[in-house]
Tab-separated table of N, CA and C and ligand atoms in Angstrom:
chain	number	residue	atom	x	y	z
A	1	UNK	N	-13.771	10.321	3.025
A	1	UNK	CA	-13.824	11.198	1.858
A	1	UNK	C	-14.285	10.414	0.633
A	2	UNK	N	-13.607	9.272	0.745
A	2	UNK	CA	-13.832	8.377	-0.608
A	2	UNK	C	-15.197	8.332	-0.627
A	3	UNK	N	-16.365	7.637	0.779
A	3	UNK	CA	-17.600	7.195	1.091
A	3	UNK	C	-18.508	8.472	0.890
A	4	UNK	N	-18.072	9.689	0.939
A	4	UNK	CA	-18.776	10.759	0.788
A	4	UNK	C	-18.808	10.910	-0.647
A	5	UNK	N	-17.522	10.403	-1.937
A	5	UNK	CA	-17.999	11.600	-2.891
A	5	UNK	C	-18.923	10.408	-3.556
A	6	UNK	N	-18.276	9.138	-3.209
A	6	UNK	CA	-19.611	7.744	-3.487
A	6	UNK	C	-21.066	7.747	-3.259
A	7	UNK	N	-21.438	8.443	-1.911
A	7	UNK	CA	-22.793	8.468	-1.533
A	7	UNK	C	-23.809	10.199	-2.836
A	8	UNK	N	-22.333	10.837	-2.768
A	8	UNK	CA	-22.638	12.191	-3.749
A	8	UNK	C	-23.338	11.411	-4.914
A	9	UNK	N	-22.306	10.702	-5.825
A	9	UNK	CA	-22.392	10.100	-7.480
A	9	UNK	C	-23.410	9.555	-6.982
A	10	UNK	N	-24.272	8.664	-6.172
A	10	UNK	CA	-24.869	7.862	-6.173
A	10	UNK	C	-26.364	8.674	-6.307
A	11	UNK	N	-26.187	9.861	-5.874
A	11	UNK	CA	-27.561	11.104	-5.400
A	11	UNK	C	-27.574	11.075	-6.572
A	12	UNK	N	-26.614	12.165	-7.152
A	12	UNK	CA	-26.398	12.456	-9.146
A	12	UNK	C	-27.257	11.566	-9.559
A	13	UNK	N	-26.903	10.460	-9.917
A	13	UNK	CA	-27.412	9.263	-10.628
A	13	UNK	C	-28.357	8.930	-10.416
A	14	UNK	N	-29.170	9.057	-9.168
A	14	UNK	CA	-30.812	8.878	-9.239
A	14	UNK	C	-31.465	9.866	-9.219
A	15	UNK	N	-30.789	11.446	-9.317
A	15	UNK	CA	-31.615	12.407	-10.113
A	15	UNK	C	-31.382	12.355	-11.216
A	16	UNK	N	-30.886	11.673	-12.335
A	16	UNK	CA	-30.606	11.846	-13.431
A	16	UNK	C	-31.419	10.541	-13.554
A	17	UNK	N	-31.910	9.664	-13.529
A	17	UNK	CA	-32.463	8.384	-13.551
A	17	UNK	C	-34.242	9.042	-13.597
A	18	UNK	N	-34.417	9.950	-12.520
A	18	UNK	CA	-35.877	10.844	-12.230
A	18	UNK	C	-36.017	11.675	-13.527
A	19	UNK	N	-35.037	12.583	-13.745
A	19	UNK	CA	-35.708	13.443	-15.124
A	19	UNK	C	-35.828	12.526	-16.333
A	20	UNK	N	-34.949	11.223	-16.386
A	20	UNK	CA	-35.242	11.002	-17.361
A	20	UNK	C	-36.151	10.162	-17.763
A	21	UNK	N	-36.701	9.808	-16.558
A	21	UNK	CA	-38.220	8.853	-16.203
A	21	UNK	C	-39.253	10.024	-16.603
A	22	UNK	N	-39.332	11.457	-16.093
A	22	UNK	CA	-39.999	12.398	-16.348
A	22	UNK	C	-40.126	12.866	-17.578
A	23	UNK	N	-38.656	12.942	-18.194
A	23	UNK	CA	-38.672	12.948	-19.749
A	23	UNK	C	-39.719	12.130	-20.437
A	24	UNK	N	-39.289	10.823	-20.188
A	24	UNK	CA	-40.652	10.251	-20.899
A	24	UNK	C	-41.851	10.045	-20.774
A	25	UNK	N	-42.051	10.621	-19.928
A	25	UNK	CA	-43.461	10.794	-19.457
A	25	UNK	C	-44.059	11.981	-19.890
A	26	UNK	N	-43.172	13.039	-19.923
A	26	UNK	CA	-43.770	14.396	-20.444
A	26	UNK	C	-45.181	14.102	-21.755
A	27	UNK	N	-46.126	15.227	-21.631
A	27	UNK	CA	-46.825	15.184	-22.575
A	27	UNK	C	-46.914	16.153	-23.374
A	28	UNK	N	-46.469	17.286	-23.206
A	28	UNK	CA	-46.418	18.238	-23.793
A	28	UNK	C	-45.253	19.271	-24.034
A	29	UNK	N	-45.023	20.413	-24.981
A	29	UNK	CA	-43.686	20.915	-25.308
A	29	UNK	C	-43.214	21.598	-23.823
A	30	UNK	N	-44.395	22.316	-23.192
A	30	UNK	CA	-43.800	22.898	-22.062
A	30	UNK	C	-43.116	22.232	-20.751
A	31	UNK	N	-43.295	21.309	-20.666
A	31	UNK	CA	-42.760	20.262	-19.665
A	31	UNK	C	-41.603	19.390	-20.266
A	32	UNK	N	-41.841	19.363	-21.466
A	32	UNK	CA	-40.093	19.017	-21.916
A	32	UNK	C	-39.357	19.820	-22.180
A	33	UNK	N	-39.884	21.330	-22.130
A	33	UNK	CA	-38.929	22.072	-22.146
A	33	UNK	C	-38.248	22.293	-20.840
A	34	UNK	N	-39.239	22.388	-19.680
A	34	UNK	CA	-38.632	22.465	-18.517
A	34	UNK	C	-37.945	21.496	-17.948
A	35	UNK	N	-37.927	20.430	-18.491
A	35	UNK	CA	-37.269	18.989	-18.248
A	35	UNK	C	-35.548	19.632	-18.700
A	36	UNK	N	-35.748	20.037	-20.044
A	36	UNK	CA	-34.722	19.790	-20.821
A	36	UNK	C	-33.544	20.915	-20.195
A	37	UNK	N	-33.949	21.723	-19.505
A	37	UNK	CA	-33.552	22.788	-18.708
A	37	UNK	C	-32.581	21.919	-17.547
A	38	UNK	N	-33.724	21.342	-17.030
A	38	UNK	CA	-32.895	20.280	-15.315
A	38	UNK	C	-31.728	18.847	-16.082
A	39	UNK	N	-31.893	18.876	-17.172
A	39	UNK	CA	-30.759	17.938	-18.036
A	39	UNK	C	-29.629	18.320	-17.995
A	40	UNK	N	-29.840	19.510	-18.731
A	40	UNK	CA	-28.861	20.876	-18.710
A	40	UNK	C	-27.891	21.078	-17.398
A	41	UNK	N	-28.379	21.056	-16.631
A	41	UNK	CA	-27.982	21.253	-15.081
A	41	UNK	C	-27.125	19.808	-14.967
A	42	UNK	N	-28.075	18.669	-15.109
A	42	UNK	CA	-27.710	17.509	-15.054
A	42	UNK	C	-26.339	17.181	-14.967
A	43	UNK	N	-26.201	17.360	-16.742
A	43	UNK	CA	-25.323	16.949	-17.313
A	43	UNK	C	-23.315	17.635	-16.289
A	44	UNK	N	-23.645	18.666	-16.172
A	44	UNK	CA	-23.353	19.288	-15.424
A	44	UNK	C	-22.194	18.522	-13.588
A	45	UNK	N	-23.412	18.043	-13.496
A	45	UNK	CA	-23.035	17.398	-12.086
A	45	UNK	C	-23.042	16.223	-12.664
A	46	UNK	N	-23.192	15.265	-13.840
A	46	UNK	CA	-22.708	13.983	-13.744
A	46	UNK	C	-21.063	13.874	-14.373
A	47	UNK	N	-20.640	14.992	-14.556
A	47	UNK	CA	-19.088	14.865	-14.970
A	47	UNK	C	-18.197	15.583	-13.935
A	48	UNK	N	-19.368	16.314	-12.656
A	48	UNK	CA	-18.544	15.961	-11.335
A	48	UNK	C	-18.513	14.625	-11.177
A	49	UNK	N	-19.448	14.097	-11.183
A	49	UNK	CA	-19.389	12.901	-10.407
A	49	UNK	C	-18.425	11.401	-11.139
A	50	UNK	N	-17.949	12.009	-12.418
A	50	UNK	CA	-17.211	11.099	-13.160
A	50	UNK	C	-15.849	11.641	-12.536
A	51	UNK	N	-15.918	12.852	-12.855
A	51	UNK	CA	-14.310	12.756	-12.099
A	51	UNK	C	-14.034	12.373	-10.349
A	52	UNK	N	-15.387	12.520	-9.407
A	52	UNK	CA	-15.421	11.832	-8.392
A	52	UNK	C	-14.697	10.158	-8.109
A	53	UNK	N	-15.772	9.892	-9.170
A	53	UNK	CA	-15.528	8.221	-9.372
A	53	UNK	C	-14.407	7.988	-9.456
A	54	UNK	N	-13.743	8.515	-10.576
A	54	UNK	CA	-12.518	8.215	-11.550
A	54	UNK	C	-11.505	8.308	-10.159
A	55	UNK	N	-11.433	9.555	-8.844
A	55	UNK	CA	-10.366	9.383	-7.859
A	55	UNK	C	-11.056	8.901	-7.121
A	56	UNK	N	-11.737	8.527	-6.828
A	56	UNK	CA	-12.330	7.407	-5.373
A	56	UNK	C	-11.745	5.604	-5.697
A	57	UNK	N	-11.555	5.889	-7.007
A	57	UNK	CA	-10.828	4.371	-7.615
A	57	UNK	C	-9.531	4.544	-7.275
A	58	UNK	N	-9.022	5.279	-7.453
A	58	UNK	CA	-7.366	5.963	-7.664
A	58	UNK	C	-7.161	5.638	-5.823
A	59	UNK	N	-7.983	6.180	-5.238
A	59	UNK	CA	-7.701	6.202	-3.819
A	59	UNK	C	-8.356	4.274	-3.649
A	60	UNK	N	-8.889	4.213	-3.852
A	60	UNK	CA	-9.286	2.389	-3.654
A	60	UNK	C	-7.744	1.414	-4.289
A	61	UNK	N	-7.278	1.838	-5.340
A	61	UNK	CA	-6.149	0.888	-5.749
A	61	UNK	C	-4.916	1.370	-4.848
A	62	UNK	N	-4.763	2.793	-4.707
A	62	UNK	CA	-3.936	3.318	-3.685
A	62	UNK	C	-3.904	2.106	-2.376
A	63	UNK	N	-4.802	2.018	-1.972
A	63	UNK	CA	-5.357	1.491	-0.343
A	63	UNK	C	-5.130	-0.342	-0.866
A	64	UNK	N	-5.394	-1.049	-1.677
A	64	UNK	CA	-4.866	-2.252	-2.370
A	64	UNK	C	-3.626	-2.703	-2.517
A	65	UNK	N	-2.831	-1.491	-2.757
A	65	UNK	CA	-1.505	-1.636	-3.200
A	65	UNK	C	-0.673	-1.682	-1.896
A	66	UNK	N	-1.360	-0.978	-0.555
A	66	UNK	CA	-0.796	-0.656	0.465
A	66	UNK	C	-0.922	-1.878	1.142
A	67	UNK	N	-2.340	-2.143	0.958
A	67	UNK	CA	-2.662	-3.503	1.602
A	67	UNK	C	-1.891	-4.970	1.225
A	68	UNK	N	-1.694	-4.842	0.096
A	68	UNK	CA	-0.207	-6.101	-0.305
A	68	UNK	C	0.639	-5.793	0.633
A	69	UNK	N	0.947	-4.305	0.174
A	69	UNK	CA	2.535	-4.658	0.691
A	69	UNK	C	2.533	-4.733	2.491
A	70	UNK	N	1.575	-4.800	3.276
A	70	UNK	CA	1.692	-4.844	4.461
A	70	UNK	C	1.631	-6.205	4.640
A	71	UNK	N	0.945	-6.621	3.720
A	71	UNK	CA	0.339	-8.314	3.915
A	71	UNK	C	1.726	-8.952	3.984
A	72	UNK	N	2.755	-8.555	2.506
A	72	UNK	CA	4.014	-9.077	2.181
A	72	UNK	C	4.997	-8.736	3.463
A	73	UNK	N	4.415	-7.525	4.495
A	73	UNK	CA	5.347	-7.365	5.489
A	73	UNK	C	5.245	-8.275	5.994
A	74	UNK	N	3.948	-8.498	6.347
A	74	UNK	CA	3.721	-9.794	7.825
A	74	UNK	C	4.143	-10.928	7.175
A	75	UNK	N	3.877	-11.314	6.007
A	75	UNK	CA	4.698	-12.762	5.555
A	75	UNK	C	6.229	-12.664	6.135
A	76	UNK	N	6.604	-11.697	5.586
A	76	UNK	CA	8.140	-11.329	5.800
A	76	UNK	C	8.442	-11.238	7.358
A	77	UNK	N	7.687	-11.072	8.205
A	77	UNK	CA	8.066	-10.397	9.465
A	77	UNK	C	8.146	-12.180	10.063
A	78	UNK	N	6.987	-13.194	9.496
A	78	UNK	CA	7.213	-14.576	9.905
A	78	UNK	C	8.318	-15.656	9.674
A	79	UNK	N	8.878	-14.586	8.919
A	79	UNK	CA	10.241	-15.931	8.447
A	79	UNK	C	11.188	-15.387	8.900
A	80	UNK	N	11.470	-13.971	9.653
A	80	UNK	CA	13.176	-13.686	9.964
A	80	UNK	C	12.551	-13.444	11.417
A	81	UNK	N	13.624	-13.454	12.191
A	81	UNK	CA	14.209	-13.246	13.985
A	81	UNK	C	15.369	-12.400	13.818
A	82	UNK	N	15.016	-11.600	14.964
A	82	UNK	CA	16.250	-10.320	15.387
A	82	UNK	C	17.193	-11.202	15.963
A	83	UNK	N	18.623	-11.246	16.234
A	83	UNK	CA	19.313	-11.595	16.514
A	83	UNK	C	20.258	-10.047	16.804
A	84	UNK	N	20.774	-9.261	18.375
A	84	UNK	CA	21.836	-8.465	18.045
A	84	UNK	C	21.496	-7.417	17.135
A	85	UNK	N	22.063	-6.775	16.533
A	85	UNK	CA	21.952	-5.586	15.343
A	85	UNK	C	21.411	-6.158	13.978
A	86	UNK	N	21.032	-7.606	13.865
A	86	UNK	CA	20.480	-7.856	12.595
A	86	UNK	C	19.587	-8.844	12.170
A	87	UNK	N	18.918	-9.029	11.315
A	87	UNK	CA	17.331	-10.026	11.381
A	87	UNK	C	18.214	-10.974	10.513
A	88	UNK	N	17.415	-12.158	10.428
A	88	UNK	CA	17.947	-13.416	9.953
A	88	UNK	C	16.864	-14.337	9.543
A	89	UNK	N	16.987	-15.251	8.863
A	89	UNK	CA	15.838	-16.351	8.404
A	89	UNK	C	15.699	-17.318	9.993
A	90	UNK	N	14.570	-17.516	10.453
A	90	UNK	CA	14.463	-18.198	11.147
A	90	UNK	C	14.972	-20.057	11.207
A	91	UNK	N	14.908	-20.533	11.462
A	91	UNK	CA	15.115	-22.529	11.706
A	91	UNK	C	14.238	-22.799	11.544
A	92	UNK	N	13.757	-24.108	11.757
A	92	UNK	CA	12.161	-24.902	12.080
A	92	UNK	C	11.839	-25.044	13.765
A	93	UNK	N	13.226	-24.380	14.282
A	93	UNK	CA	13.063	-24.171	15.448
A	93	UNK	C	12.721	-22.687	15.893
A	94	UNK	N	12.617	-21.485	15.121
A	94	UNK	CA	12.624	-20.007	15.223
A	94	UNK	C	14.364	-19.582	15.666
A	95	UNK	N	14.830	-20.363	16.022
A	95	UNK	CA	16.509	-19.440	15.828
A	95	UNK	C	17.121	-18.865	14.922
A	96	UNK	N	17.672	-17.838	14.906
A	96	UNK	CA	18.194	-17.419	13.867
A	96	UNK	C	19.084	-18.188	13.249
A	97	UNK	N	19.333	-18.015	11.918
A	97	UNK	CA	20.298	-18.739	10.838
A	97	UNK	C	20.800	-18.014	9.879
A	98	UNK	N	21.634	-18.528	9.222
A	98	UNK	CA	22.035	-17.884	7.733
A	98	UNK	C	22.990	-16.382	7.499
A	99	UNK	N	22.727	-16.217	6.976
A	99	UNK	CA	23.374	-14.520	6.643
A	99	UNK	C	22.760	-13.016	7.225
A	100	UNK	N	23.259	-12.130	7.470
A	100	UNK	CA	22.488	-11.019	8.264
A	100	UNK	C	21.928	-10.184	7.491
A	101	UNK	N	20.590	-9.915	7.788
A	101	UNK	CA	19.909	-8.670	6.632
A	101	UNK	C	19.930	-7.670	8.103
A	102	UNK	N	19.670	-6.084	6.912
A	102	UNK	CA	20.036	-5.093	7.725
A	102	UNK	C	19.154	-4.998	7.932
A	103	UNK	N	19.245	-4.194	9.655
A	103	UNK	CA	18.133	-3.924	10.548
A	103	UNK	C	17.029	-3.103	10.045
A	104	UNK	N	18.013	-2.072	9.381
A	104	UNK	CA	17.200	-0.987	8.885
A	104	UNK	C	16.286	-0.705	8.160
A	105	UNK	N	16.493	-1.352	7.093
A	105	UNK	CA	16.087	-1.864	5.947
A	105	UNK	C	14.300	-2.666	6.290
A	106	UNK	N	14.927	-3.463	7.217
A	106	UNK	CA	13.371	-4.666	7.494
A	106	UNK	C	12.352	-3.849	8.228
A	107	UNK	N	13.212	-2.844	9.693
A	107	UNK	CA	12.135	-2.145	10.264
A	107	UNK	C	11.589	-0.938	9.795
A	108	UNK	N	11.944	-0.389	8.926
A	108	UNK	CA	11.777	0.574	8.169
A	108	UNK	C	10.947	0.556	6.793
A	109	UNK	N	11.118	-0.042	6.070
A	109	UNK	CA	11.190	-0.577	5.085
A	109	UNK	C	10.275	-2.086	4.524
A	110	UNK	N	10.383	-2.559	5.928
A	110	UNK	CA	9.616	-4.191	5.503
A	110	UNK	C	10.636	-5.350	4.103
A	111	UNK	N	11.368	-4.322	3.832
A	111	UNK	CA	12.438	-5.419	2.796
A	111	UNK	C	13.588	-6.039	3.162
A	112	UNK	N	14.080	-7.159	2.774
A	112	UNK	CA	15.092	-7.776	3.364
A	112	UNK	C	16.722	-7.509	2.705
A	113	UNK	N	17.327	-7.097	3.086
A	113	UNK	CA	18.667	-7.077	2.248
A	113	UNK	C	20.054	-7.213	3.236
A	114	UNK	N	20.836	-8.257	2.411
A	114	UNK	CA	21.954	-8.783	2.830
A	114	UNK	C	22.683	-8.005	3.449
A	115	UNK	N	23.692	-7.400	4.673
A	115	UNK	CA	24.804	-6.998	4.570
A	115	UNK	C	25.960	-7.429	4.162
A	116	UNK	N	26.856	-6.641	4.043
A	116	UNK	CA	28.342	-6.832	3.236
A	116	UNK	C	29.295	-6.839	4.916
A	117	UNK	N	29.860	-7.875	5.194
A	117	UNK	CA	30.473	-8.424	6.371
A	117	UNK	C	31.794	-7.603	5.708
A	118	UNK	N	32.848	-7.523	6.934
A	118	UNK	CA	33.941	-6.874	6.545
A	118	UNK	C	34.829	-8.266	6.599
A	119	UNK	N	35.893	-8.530	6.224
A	119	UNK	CA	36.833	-9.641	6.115
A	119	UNK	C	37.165	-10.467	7.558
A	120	UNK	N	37.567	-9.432	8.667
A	120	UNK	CA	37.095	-9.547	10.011
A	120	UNK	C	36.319	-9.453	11.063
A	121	UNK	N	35.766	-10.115	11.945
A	121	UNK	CA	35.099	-10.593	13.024
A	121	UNK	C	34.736	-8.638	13.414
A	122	UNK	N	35.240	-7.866	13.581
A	122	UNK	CA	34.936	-6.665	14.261
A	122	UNK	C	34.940	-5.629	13.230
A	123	UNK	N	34.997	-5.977	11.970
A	123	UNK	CA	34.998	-5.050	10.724
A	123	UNK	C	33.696	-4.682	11.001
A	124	UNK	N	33.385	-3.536	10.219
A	124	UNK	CA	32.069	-2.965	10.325
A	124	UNK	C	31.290	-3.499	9.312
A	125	UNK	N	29.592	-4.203	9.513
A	125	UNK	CA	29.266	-4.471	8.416
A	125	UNK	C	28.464	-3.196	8.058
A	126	UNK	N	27.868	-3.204	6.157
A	126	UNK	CA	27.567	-1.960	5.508
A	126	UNK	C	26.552	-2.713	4.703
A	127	UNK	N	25.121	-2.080	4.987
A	127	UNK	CA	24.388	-2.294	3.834
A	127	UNK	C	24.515	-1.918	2.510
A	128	UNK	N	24.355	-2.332	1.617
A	128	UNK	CA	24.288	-2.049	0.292
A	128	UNK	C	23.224	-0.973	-0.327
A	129	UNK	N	21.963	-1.329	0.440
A	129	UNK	CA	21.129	-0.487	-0.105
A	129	UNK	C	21.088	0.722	0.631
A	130	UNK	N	21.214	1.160	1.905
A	130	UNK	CA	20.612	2.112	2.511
A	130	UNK	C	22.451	2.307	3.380
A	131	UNK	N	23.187	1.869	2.737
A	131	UNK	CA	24.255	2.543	3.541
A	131	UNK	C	24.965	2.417	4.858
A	132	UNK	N	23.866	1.636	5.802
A	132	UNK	CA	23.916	1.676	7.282
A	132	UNK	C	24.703	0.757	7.643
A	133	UNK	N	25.986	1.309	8.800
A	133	UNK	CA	26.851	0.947	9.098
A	133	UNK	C	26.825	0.114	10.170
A	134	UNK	N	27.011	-1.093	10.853
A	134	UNK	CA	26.815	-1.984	12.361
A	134	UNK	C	28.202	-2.770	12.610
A	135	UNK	N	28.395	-2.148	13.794
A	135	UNK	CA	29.535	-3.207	14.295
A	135	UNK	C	29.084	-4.328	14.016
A	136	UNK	N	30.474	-5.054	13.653
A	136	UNK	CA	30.594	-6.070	13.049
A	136	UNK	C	30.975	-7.520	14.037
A	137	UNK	N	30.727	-7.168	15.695
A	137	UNK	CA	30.628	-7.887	16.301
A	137	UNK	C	28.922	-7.420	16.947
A	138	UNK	N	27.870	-7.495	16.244
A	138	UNK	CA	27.081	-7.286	16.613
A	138	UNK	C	26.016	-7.792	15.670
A	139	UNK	N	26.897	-7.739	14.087
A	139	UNK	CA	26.150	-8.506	12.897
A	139	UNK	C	27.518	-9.628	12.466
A	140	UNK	N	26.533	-11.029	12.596
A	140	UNK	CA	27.602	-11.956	12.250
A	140	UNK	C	26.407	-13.271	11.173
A	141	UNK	N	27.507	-13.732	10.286
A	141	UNK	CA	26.819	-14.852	9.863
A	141	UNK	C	26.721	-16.097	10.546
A	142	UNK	N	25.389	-16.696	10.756
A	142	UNK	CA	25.034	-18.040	12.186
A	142	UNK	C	25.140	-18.961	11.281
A	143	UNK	N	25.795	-20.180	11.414
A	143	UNK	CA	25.731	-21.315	10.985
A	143	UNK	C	24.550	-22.248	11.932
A	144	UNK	N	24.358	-23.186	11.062
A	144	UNK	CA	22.640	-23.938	11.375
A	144	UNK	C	23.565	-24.596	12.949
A	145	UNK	N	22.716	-24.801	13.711
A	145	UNK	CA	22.699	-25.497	15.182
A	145	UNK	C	23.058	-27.014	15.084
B	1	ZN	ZN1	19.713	-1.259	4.880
């Protein structure tokens, strides 16, 4: 859609580039009058084609913005390991380590966030952001190897 209304503006613009090559070429009133007629028209379809432009950008920064944040997924997807019900920072060995981020959150989401451990080993842990509840013998904090 984007490549179509691009190839459109691009038509616009080299008929508007032609009359006005013709414009100056005219030699007489009757041929600039009929010129001044297809301007008329012109003008017309080059403020389609501005508001074309104006969302074919909108949809290009759209598609930029998406493209970070997938990029920032895969960064993200290289530094944590599933472990059980929850992702974790990897070692220099790829084992899991450290504190548990919720599952939900990373596969869903692509963001990392801590859970809240319950005081005991089988307490339920609870994300903070999204709520989601995991046995708490299933999300545990790993101490380094
Ligand atoms: Zn979550």
């Amino acid at each position: 859609m984007v490549i179509a209304d691009v190839t459109g503006a691009l038509a616009s613009v080299k008929s508007a580039m032609e009359i006005a090559k013709a414009l100056l070429a005219a030699e007489n009133a009757i041929e600039v009058a009929a010129l001044k007629m297809q301007v008329a028209q012109l003008m017309g379809s080059l403020a389609d084609v501005q508001t074309k432009v104006i969302e074919a950008n909108e949809v290009i920064e759209a598609r930029d913005k998406e493209i970070g944040t997938l990029r920032d997924a895969l960064e993200l997807k290289a530094k944590v390991v599933k472990r059980l019900d929850a992702y974790h920072e990897s070692d220099e060995n790829g084992n899991p380590k450290g504190d548990p981020f919720c599952m939900r959150c990373f596969e869903a989401d692509h963001r990392l966030f801590h859970v809240t451990l319950g005081g005991r080993l089988n307490d339920a842990a609870i994300c903070p952001q999204c709520k989601s509840r995991y046995d708490g013998s299933r999300v545990s904090r790993l101490h380094g190897t």
